[in-house]
Short mmCIF file of C-alpha atoms in Angstrom, two decimals:
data_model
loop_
_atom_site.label_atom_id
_atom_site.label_comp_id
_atom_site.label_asym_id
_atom_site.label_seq_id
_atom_site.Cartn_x
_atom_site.Cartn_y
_atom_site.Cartn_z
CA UNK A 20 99.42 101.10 119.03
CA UNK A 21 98.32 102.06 122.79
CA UNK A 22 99.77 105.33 123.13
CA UNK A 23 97.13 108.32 121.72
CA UNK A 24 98.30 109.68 118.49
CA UNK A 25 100.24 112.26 117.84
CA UNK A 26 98.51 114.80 115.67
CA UNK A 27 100.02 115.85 112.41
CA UNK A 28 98.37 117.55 109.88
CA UNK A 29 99.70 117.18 105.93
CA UNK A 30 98.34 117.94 102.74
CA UNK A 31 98.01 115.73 100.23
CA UNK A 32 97.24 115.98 96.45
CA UNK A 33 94.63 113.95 94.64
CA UNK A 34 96.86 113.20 92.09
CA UNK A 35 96.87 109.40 90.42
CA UNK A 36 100.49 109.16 89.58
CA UNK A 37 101.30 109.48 93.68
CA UNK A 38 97.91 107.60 94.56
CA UNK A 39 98.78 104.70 92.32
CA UNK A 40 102.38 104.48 94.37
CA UNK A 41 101.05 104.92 98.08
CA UNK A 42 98.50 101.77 96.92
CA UNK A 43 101.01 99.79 95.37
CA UNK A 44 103.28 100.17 98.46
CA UNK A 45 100.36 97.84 100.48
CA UNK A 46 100.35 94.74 97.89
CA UNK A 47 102.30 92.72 97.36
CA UNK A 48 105.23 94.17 99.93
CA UNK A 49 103.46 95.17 102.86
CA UNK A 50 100.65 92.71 102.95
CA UNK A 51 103.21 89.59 102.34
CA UNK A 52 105.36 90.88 105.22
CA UNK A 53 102.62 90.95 107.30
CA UNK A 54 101.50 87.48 106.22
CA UNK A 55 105.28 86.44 106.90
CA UNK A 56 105.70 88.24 110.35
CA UNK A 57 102.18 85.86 111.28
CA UNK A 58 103.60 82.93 109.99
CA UNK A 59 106.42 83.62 111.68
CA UNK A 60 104.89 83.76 115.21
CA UNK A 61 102.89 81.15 114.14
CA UNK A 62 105.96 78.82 114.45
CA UNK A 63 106.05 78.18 110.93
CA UNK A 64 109.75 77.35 109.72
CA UNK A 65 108.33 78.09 105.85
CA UNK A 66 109.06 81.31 105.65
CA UNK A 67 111.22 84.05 105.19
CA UNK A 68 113.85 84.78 107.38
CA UNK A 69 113.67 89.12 108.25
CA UNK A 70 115.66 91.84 110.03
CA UNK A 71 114.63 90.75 114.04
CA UNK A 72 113.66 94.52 114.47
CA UNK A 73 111.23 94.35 111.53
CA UNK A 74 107.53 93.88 112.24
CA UNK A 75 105.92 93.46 109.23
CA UNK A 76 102.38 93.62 110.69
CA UNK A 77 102.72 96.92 112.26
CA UNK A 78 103.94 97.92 109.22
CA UNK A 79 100.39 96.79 107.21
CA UNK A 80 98.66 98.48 110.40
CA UNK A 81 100.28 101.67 109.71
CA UNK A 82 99.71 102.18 106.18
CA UNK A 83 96.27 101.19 106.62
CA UNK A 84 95.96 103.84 109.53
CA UNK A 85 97.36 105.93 106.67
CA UNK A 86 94.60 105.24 103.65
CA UNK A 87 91.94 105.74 106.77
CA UNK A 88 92.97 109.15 107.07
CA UNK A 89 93.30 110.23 103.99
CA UNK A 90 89.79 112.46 102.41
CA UNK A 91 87.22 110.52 101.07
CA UNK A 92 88.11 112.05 97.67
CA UNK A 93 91.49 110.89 97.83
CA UNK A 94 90.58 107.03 99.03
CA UNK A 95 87.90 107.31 96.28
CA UNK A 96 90.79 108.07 93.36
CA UNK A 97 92.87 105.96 94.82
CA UNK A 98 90.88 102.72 95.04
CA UNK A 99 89.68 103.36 91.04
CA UNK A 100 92.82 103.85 89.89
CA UNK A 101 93.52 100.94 87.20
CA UNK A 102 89.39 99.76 87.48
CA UNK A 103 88.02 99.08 83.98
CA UNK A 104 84.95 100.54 85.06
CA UNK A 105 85.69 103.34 88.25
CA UNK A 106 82.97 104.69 90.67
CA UNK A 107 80.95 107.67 89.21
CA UNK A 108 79.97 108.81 92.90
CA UNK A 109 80.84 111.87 93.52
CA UNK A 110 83.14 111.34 97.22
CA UNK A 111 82.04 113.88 99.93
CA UNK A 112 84.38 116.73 100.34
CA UNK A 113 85.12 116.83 96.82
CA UNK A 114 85.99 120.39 95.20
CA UNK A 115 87.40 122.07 92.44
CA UNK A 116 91.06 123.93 92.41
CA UNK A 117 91.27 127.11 89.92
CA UNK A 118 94.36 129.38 89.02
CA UNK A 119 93.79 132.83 89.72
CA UNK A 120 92.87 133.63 85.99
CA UNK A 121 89.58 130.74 86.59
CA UNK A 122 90.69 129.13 83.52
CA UNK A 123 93.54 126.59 84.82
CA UNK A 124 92.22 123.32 86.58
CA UNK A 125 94.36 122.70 89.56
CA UNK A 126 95.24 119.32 90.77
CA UNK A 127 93.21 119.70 94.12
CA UNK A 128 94.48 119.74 97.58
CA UNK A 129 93.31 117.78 101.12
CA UNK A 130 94.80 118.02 104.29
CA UNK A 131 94.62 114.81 106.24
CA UNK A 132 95.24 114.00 110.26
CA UNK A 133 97.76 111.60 110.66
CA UNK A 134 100.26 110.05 113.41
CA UNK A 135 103.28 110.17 112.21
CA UNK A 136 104.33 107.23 114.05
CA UNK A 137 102.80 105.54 111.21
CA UNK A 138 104.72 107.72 108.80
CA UNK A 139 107.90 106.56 110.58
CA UNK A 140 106.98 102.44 111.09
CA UNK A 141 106.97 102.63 107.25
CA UNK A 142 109.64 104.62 106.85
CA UNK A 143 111.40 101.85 108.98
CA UNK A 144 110.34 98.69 106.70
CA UNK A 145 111.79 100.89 103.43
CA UNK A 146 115.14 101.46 105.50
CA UNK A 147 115.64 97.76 105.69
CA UNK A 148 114.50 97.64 102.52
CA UNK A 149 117.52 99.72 100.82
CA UNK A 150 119.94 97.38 102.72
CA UNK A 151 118.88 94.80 101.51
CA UNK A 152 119.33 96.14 98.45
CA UNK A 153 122.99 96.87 99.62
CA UNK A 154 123.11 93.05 100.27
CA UNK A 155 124.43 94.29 103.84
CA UNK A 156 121.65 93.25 106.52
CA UNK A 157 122.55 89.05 106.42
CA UNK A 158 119.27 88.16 106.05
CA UNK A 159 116.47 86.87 103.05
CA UNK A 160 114.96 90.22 103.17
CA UNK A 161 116.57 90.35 99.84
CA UNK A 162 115.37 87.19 98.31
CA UNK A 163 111.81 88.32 99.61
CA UNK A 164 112.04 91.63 97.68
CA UNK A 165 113.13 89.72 94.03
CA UNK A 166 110.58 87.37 94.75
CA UNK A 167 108.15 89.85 95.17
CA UNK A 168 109.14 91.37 91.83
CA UNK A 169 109.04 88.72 89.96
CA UNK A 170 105.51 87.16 91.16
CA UNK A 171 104.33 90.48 90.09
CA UNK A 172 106.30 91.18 87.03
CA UNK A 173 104.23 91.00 83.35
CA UNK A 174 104.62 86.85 82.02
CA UNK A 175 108.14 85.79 80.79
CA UNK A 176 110.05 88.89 82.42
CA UNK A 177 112.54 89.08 85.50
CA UNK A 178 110.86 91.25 88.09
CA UNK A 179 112.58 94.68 88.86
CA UNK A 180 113.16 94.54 93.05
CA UNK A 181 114.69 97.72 93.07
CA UNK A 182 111.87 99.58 91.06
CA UNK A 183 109.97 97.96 93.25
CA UNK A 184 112.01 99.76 96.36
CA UNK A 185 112.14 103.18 94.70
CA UNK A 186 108.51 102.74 93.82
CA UNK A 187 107.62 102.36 97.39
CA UNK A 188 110.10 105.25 98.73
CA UNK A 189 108.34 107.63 95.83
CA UNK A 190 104.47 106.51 97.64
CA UNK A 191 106.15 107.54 100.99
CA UNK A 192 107.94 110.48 99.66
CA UNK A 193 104.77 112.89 99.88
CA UNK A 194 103.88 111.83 103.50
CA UNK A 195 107.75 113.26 104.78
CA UNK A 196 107.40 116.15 102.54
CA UNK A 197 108.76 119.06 105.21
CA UNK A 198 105.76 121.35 106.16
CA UNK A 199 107.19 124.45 104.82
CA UNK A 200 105.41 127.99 104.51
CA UNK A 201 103.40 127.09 101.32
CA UNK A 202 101.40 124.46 103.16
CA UNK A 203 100.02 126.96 106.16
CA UNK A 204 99.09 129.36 102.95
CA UNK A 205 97.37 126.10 101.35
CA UNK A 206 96.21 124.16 104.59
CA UNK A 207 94.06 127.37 105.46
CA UNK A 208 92.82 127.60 101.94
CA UNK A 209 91.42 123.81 101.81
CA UNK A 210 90.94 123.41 104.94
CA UNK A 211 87.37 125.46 103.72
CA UNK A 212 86.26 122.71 102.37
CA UNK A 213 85.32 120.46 105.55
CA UNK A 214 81.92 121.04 104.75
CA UNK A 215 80.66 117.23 105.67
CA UNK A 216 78.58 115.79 102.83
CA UNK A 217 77.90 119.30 101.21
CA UNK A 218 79.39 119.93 98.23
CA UNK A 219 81.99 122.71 98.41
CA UNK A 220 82.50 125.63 95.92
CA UNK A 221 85.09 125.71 93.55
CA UNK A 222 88.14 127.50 95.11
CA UNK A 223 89.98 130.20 92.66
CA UNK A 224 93.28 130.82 94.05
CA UNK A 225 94.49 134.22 94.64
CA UNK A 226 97.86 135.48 93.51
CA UNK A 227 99.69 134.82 96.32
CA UNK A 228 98.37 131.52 97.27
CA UNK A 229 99.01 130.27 93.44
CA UNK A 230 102.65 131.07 94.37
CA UNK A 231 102.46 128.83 97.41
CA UNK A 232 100.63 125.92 95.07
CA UNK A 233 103.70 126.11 92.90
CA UNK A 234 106.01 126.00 95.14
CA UNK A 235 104.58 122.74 96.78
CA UNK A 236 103.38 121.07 93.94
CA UNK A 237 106.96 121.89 92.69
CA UNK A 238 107.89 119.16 95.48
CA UNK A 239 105.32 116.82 95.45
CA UNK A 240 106.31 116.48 91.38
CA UNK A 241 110.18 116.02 92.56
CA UNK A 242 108.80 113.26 95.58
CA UNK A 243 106.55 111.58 92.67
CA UNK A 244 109.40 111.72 89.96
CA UNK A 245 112.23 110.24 92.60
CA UNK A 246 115.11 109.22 90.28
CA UNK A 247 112.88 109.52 87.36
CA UNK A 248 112.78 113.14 85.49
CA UNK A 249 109.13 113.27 85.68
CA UNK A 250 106.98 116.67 83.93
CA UNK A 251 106.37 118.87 86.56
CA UNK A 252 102.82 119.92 85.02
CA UNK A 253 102.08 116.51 85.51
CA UNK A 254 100.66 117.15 88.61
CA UNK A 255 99.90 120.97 88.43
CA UNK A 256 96.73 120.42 86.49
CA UNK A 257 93.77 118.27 87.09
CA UNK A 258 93.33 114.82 85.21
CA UNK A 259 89.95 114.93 84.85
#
């Protein structure tokens, strides 16, 4: 990418039920089409014939562009996720989220700077994605996808392709979630906490900006749950 970016600010919660998604969506799908797309230009005729418009090394550039601008506390949950012994350092920027009573743990809140050109390049590879699922775009994209599953399905089982699609659309879902209201409210609430590598107070909400928290989190839980009914305090409080 030449251009300059774009600037886009979103907010994004440290929740590990979203985390685990938005790092799943990297391996095995978007670093194997990358790995395809360079074996492709390689010359290589062992490999998987894509969409012509689909360039899966942009796409691995763009999510990575993505995890770079995410708050250290959020790379830092999302890389333990699933470790059988995670990181006890404390990330810079890390804080705590209260309800207006001081007693509720909040899931916290970041806001992150992102171009959302790279929002939309992987927006792109999921598109072709679905039709493949529809069996409608004439080209191995699908056999790529069940292949994919099934390499990373448990021993003995068929691997689910399309759980593997909705999983990645749900890891996108929070990056396209429309910047309504609520996230101003919240944005200039966390947006405190760009102390550098001080460690921030513990935020108690007020009244009104508890309403806005609901009301997003509200949507982040529908963007996390996708197809799935999912419980909505699930990501309201803090899992730690």
């Amino acid at each position: 990418m030449t251009d300059a970016p774009e600037e886009h600010r979103v907010l994004l919660p440290d929740d590990e039920d979203w985390l685990s998604l938005f790092m799943g969506m990297e391996e095995p799908l978007l670093m194997q089409l990358a790995l395809n797309t360079r074996a492709t230009l390689m010359g290589r005729t062992d490999v998987w014939e894509m969409p012509a418009d689909m360039d899966g090394i942009a796409a691995h550039d763009a999510w990575g562009r993505l995890f770079r601008a995410m708050p250290e506390p959020l790379r830092h949950t999302g890389t333990n996720i699933g470790r059988s012994v995670p990181s006890g350092d404390r990330p810079a920027g890390q804080y705590t989220l209260y309800a207006p009573d001081g007693r509720w743990e909040h899931t916290p809140l970041y806001a992150a700077d992102v171009d959302p050109r790279d929002i939309a390049t992987v927006a792109a590879v999921l598109d072709h994605f679905r039709t493949a699922l529809d069996g409608s775009d004439h080209t191995q994209l699908g056999g790529f996808l069940q292949q994919m599953a099934d390499d990373w399905a448990d021993p003995g089982r068929e691997g689910n392709h399309r759980k593997m699609v909705e999983d990645f659309t749900r890891g996108l879902s929070v990056w396209q979630l429309p910047h309504q209201p609520d996230v101003d409210v919240l944005l200039e609430v966390v947006t405190m906490t760009d102390v550098g590598d001080e460690t921030p107070e513990r935020i108690v909400l007020t009244p009104p900006q508890e309403d806005a928290y609901q009301s997003f989190m509200r949507r982040v839980s529908a963007a996390v749950a996708g197809s799935s009914p999912h419980d909505y305090a699930l990501h309201r409080y803090a899992n730690r």
